[in-house]
XYZ file of C-alpha atoms in Angstrom:
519
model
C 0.000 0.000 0.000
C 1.233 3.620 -0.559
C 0.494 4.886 2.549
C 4.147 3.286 4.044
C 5.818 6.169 2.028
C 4.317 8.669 4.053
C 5.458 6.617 7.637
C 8.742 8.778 8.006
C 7.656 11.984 7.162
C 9.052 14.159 9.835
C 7.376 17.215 10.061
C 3.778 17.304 7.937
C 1.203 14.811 8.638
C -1.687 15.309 5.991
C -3.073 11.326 5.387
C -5.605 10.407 3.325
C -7.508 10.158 6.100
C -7.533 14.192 6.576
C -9.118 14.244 3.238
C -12.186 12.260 3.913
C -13.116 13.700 7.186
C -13.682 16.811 4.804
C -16.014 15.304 2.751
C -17.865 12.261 4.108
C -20.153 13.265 6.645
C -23.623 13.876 7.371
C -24.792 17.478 7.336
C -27.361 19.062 9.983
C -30.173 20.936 8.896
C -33.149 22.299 9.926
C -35.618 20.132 11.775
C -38.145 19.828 8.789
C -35.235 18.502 6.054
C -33.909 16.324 9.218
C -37.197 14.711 9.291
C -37.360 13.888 6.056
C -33.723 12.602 5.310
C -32.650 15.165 4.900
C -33.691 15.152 0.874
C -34.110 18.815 -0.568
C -32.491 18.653 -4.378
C -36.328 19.518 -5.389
C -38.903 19.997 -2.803
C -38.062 23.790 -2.000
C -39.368 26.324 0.033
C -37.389 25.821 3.096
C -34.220 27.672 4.006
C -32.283 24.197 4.048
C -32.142 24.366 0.359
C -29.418 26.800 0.181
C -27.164 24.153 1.283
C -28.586 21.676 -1.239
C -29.963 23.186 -4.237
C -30.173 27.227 -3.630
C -32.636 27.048 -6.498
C -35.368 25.605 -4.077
C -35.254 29.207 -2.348
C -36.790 30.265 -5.612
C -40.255 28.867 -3.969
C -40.224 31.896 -1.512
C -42.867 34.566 -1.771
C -42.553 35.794 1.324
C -39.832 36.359 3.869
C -39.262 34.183 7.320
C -36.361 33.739 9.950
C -35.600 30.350 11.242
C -33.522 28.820 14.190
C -32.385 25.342 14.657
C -30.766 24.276 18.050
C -30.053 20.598 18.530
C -28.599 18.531 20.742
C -26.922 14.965 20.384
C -26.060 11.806 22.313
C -22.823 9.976 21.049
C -22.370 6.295 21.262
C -19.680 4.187 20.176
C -18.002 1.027 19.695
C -15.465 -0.558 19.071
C -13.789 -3.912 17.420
C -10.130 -4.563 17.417
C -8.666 -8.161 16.459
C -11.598 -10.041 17.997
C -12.210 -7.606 21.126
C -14.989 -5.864 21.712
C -15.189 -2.071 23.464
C -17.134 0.640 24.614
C -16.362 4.280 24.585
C -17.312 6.846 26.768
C -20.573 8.257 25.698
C -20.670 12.079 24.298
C -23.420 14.288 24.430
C -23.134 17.772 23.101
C -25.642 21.129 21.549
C -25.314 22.131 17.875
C -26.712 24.726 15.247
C -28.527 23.732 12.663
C -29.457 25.431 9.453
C -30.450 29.102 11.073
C -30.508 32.518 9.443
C -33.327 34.175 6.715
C -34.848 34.838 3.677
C -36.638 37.142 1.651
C -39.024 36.433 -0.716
C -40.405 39.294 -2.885
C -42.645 39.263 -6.072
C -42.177 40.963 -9.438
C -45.556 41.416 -11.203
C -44.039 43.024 -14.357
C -41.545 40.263 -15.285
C -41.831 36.024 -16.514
C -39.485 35.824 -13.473
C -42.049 36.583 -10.996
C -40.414 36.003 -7.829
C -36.613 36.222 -6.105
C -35.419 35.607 -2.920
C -32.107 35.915 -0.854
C -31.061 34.537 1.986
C -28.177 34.220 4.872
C -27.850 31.147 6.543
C -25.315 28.982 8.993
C -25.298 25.221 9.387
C -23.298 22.636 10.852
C -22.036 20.899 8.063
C -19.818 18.272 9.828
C -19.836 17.167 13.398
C -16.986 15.676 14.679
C -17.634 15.252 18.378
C -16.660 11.865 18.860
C -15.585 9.546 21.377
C -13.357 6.324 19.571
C -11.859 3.111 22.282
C -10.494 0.148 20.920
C -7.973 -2.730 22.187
C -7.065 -6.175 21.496
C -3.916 -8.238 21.205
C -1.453 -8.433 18.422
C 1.224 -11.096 17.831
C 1.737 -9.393 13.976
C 2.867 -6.206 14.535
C 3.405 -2.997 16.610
C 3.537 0.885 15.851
C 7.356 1.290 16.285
C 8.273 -1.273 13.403
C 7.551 1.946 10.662
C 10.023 4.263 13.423
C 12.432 1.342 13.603
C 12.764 0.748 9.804
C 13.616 4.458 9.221
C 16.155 4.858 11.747
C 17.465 1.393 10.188
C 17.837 3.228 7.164
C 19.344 6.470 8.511
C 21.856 3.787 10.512
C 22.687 1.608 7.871
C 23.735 5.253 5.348
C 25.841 6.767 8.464
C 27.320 3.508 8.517
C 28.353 3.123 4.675
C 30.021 6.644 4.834
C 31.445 6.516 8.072
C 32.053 2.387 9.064
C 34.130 3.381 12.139
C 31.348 5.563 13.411
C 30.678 4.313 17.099
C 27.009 3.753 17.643
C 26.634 6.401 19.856
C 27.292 9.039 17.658
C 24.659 7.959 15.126
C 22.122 7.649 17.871
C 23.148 11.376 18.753
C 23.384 12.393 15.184
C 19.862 11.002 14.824
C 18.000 13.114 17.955
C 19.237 15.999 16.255
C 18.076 15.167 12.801
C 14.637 16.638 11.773
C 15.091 15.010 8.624
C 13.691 11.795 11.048
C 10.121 11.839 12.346
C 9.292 13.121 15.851
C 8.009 10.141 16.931
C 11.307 8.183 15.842
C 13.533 10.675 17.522
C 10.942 10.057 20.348
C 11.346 6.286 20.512
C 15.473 6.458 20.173
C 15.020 8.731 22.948
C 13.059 6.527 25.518
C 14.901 3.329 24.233
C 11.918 1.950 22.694
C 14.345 1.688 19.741
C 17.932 1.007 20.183
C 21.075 -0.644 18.658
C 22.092 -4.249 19.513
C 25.618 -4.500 19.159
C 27.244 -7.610 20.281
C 30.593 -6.641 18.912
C 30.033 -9.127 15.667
C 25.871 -8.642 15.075
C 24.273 -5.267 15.165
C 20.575 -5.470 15.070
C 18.534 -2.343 15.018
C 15.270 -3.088 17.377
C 12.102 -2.343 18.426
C 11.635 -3.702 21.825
C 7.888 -3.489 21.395
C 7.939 -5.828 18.305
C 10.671 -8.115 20.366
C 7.957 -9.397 23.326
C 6.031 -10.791 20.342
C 2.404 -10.478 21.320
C 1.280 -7.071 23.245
C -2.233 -5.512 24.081
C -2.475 -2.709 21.979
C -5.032 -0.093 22.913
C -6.182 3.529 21.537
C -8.485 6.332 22.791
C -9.519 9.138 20.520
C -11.078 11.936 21.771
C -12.337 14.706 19.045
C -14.547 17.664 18.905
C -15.560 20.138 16.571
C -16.760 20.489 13.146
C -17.211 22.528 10.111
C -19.974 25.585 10.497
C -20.568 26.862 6.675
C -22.237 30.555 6.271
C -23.415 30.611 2.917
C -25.439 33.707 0.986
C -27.661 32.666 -1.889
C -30.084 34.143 -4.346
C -32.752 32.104 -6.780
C -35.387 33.374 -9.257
C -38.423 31.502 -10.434
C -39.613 31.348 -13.937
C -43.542 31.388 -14.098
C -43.609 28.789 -11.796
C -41.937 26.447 -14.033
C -38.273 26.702 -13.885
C -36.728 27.929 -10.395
C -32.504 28.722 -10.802
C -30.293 29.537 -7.430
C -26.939 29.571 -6.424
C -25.091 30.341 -3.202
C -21.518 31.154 -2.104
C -20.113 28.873 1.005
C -17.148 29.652 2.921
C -16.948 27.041 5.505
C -15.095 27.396 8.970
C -13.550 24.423 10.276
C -12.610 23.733 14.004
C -11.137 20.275 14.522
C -9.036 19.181 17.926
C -7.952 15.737 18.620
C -6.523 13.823 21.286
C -5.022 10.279 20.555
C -3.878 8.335 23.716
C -2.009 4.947 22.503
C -0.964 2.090 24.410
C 1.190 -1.098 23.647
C 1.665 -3.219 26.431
C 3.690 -6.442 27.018
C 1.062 -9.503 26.893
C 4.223 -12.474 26.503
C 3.776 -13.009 30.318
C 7.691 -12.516 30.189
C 8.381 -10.253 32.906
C 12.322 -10.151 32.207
C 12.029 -8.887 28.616
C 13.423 -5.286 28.622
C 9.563 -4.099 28.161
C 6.243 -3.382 30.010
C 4.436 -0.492 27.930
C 5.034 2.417 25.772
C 2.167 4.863 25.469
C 2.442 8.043 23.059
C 0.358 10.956 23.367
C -0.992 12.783 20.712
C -2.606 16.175 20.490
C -3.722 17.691 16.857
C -5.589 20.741 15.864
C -6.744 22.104 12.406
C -8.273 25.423 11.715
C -8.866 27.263 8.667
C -11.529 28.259 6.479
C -12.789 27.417 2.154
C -14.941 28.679 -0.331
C -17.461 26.764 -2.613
C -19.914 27.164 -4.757
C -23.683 25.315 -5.108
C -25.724 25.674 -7.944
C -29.389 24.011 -8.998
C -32.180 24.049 -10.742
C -35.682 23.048 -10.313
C -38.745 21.845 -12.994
C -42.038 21.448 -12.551
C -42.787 19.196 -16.119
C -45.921 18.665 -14.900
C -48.557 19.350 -11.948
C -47.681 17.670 -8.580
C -44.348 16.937 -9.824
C -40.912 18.618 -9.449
C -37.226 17.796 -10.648
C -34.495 18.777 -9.341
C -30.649 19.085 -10.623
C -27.450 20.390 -8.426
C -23.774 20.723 -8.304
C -21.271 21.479 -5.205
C -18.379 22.598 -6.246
C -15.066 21.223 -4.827
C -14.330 23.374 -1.487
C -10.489 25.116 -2.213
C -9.435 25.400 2.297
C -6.539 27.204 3.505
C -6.045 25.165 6.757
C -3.227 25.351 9.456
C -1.961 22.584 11.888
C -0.457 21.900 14.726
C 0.551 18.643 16.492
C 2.671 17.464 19.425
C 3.362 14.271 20.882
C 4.457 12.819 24.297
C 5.983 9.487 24.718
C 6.788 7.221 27.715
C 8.074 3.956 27.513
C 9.065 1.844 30.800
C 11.004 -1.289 29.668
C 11.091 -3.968 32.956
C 14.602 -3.783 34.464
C 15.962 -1.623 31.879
C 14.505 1.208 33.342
C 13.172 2.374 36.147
C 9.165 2.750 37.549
C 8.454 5.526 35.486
C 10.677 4.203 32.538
C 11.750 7.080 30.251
C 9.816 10.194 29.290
C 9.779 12.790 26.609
C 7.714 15.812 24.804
C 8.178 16.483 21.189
C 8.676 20.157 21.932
C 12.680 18.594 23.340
C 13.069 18.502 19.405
C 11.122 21.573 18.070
C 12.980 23.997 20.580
C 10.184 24.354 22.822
C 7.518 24.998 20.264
C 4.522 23.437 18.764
C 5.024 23.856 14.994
C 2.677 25.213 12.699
C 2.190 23.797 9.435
C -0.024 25.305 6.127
C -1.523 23.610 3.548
C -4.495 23.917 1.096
C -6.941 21.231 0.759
C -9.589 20.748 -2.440
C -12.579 18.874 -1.592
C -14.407 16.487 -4.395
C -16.676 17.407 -6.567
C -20.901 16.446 -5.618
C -23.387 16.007 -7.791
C -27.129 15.875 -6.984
C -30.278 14.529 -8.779
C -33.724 14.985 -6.798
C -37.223 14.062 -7.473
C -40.410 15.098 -5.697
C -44.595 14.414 -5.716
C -46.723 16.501 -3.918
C -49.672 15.697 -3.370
C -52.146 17.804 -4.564
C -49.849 20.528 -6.077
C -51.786 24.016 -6.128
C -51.065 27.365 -5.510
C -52.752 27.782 -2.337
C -49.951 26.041 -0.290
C -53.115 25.512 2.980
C -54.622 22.509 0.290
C -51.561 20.736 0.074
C -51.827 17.645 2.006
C -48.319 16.079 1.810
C -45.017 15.090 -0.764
C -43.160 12.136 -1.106
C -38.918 13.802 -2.507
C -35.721 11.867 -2.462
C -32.141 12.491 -3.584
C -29.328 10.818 -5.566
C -26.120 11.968 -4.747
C -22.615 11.199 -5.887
C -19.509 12.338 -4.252
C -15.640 12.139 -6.329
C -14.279 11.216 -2.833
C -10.956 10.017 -4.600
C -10.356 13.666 -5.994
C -9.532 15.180 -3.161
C -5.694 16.557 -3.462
C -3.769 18.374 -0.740
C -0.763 21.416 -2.165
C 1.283 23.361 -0.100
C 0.313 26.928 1.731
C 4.282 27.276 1.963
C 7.242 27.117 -0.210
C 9.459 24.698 1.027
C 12.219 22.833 -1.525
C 10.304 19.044 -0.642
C 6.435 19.984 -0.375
C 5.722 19.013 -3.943
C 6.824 15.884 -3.632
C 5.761 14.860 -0.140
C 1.804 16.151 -1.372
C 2.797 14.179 -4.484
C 2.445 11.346 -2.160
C -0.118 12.179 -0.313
C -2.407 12.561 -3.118
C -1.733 9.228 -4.858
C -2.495 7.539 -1.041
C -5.386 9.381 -1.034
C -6.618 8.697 -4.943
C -5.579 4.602 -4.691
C -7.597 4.864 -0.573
C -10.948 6.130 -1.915
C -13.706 6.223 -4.897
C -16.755 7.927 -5.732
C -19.809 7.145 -3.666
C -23.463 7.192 -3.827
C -25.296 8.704 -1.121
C -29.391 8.259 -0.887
C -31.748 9.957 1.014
C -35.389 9.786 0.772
C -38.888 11.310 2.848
C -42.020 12.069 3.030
C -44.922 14.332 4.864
C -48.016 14.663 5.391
C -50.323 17.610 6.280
C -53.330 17.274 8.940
C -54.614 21.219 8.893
C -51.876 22.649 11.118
C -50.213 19.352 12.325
C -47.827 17.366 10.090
C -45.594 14.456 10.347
C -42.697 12.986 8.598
C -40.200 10.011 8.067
C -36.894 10.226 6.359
C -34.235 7.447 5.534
C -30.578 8.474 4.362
C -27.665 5.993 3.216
C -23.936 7.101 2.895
C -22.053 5.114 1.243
C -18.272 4.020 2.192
C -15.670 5.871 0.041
C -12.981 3.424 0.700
C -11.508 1.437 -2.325
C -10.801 -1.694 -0.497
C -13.410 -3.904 -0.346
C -12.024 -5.128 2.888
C -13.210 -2.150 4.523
C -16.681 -1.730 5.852
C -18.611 1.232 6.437
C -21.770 3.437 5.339
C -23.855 6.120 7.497
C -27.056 5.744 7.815
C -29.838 8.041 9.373
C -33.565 6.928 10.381
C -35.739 9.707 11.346
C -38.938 11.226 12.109
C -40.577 14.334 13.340
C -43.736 16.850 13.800
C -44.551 19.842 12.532
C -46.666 23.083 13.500
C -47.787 25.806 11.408
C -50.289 28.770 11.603
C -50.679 32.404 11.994
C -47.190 32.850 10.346
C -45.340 30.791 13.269
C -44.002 27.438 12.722
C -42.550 25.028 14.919
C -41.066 21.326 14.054
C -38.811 19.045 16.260
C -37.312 15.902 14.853
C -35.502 13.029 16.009
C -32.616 11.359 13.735
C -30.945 8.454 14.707
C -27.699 7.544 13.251
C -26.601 3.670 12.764
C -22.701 4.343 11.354
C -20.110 1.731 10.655
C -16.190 2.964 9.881
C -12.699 1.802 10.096
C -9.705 3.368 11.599
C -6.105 2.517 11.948
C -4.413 3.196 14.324
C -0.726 3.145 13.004
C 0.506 2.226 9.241
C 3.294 0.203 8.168
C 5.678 0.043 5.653
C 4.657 -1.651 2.120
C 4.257 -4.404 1.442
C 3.250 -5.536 5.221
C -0.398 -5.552 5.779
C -2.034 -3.385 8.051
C -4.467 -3.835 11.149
C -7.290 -1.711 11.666
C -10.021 -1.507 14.035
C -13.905 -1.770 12.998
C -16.211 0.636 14.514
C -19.644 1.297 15.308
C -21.886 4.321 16.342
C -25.322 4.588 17.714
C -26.204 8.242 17.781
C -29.608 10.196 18.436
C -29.746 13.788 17.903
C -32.510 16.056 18.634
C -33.181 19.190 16.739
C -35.795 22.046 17.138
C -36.454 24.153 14.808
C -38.270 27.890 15.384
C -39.834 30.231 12.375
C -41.643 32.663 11.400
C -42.904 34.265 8.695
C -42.043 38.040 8.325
């Protein structure tokens, strides 16, 4: 696999997996398109549809203001080499789709209303809580960080035979062309040299106990809150166009806590544990652009067609690690400790790249039943959505000009085209109308971007809700519950060696209230 070439990078650390957390997801949205799967390529009229097809805004005569607090419950699981695992559960409040419109007529033109609107959703949550463990007799984390100071060792050693071991080892904590985390692991002996005066073995002492219990806790919060402006025009209540401009914030922190202990039973084999600490944030912000149309071909009927454009981000990053590793009678209690800020002169560095997200593509079908002018005598719609997402385009390009970024995001963005493929994503709902009551159902189905068949995973919402509306006030409240399966891994190895990963499994509910009225 290509993602070994990217193991001994020593200062970035965009993966492919960066890339997909930016584009496979499951947006909020108001309470009424929650409901309903959140489907709105064609059914209109509801300030959601400026984050789906703007050109659905084009069914606004009038002018409203919405709000859309939520709040969800995070549950999670996971599977790691035939163990089981719970996380701790999350529960959290977030925004959905809030902000305006205004609708206004034009009596002297075939275009016979506009509207515009301002709006702010949460287009990815990642407030998640990920635990895994099980034992591993295959491999371990430092055999990538042993292999590249095996490499640096083995060239010090062809130009310099008579250097003593020692000085390589030196040479090598002071060498940013090595990875932080192999510095790190030369540093608290989890890596060494094994020189018997006629062998010299470079080691991992992890990988030496042959079977440990490897564990992993990831902690993550944030998301990515878009505030988009759009504007759509309807055509003698035919044809409706829109478009909107996105520029989406994003607001990601992680903490990774990893653990390999010694399962041998071997008490006497220079290792107990090694846990490294990680701590990662991303910020930045992007720009997009959405644009749709809608069709009415006939009565009770509407089409819709809509295109995302790729999101261009300018993001920033920093990450740090901590390592301890306490190695039986080698060391002592507390074993040997170190910060990655020992090798960055007391700094967390910040690194800037630009990320371009894929491309989506979006083909929507309603019925309404009993499709008239007088909105009051419609009595329900059945709408649903086809969308497909170019999840392999993504590509990564340095914010900086430094000699080796080309080639490093050269890397990167083969990993990330050979990881992933285009996906279809499905969502489908209905509602029906009783006077000023309604209620509604909605089913949505993401499916897995990963190339590899061997990895399973899809997202997958259920949901249902009520509605209120009269005297210009409306008032909805829906529950979605979200069935997810994923993968992660928690380190990667060199090709050709296989790598482990860990299956996982959320249960999520989240509760969203939406608040209107008409102006």
């Amino acid at each position: 696999m290509i993602f070994g070439m990217m193991a001994g990078i020593p200062t970035m650390a965009q993966i492919p997996e960066d890339a997909i957390r930016m584009s496979w997801y499951t947006p909020s949205g108001s309470a009424r398109q929650q409901a309903i799967g959140g489907a709105m390529g064609s059914l209109g009229g509801e300030i959601s549809a400026i984050f789906v097809n703007p050109a659905g805004l084009g069914l606004y005569k009038t002018s409203e203001i919405v709000l859309s607090p939520g709040f969800s419950l995070n549950n999670s699981s996971g599977s790691f080499r035939g163990t089981d695992a719970d996380a701790d559960r999350l529960n959290r409040f977030n925004l959905g789709t809030s902000g305006f419109v205004i609708g206004y007529g034009d009596p002297y033109s075939r275009w016979n209303s506009k509207a515009f609107s301002i709006a702010v959703n949460r287009t990815a949550n990642f407030n998640r809580n990920y635990y895994y463990k099980g034992l591993n007799d295959n491999s371990s984390f430092s055999e990538p960080l042993a292999n590249q100071f095996f490499d640096y060792y083995v060239g010090r050693k062809d130009n310099n035979p008579s250097l003593p071991d020692e000085d390589i080892i030196y040479d090598a904590l002071n060498d940013p062309s090595l990875s932080l985390k192999t510095r790190m692991a030369l540093y608290t002996y989890l890596v060494d040299v094994e020189n018997d005066g006629s062998n010299i073995n470079i080691i991992s002492r992890a990988e030496n106990v042959g079977i440990t219990e490897q564990e992993n806790r990831i902690e993550s919060r944030g998301g990515i809150t878009e505030l988009s402006i759009g504007f759509a025009s309807n055509m003698d209540d035919k044809f409706y166009l829109g478009g909107s401009l996105g520029i989406p914030i994003v607001n990601y922190e992680r903490t990774t806590t990893y653990t390999e202990t010694d399962a041998s039973g071997d008490n006497d084999n220079d290792f107990t544990y090694t846990t490294l600490k990680e701590n990662y944030t991303q910020k930045g912000w992007g720009i997009n652009a959405k644009l749709g149309l809608i069709f009415k071909p006939a009565e009770y009927v509407r089409v819709g067609v809509a295109i995302h454009s790729p999101t261009l981000y300018g993001l920033k990053e920093r990450i740090s690690y901590s390592m301890q590793s306490v190695l039986d009678n080698f060391s002592g209690p507390e074993g040997y400790s170190v910060e990655s800020a020992v090798f960055t002169n007391n700094e967390t560095p910040e690194f800037k790249y630009d990320l371009v997200s894929p491309w989506r593509f979006i083909l929507s079908g309603s019925y309404v039943i009993r499709e008239i002018s007088d909105v009051t005598k419609q009595r329900g719609f059945i709408t649903a959505d086809i969308e497909y997402v170019t999840h392999g385009s993504s590509r990564f390009s340095s914010a900086e000009d430094y000699a080796d970024d080309d080639e490093y995001f050269k890397g990167v963005n083969e990993a990330t085209k050979a990881a992933y493929k285009g996906a279809f994503n499905f969502r489908v709902g209905g509602e029906l109308k009783f006077n000023t009551i309604m209620g509604r159902l909605g089913f949505a189905y993401y499916g897995k971007p990963y190339d590899d068949d061997a990895l399973k995973a899809r997202l997958m919402n259920i949901s249902g809700g009520l509605g209120y509306r009269n005297k210009g006030i409306f008032v909805d409240l829906t529950y979605v519950h979200s069935l997810n399966k994923d993968v992660h891994f928690p380190y990667r190895l060199d090709a050709p060696r296989p790598n482990t990963f860990a299956e996982l499994k959320e249960s999520n509910g989240n509760v969203v209230l939406t608040v209107g009225f008409k102006l």
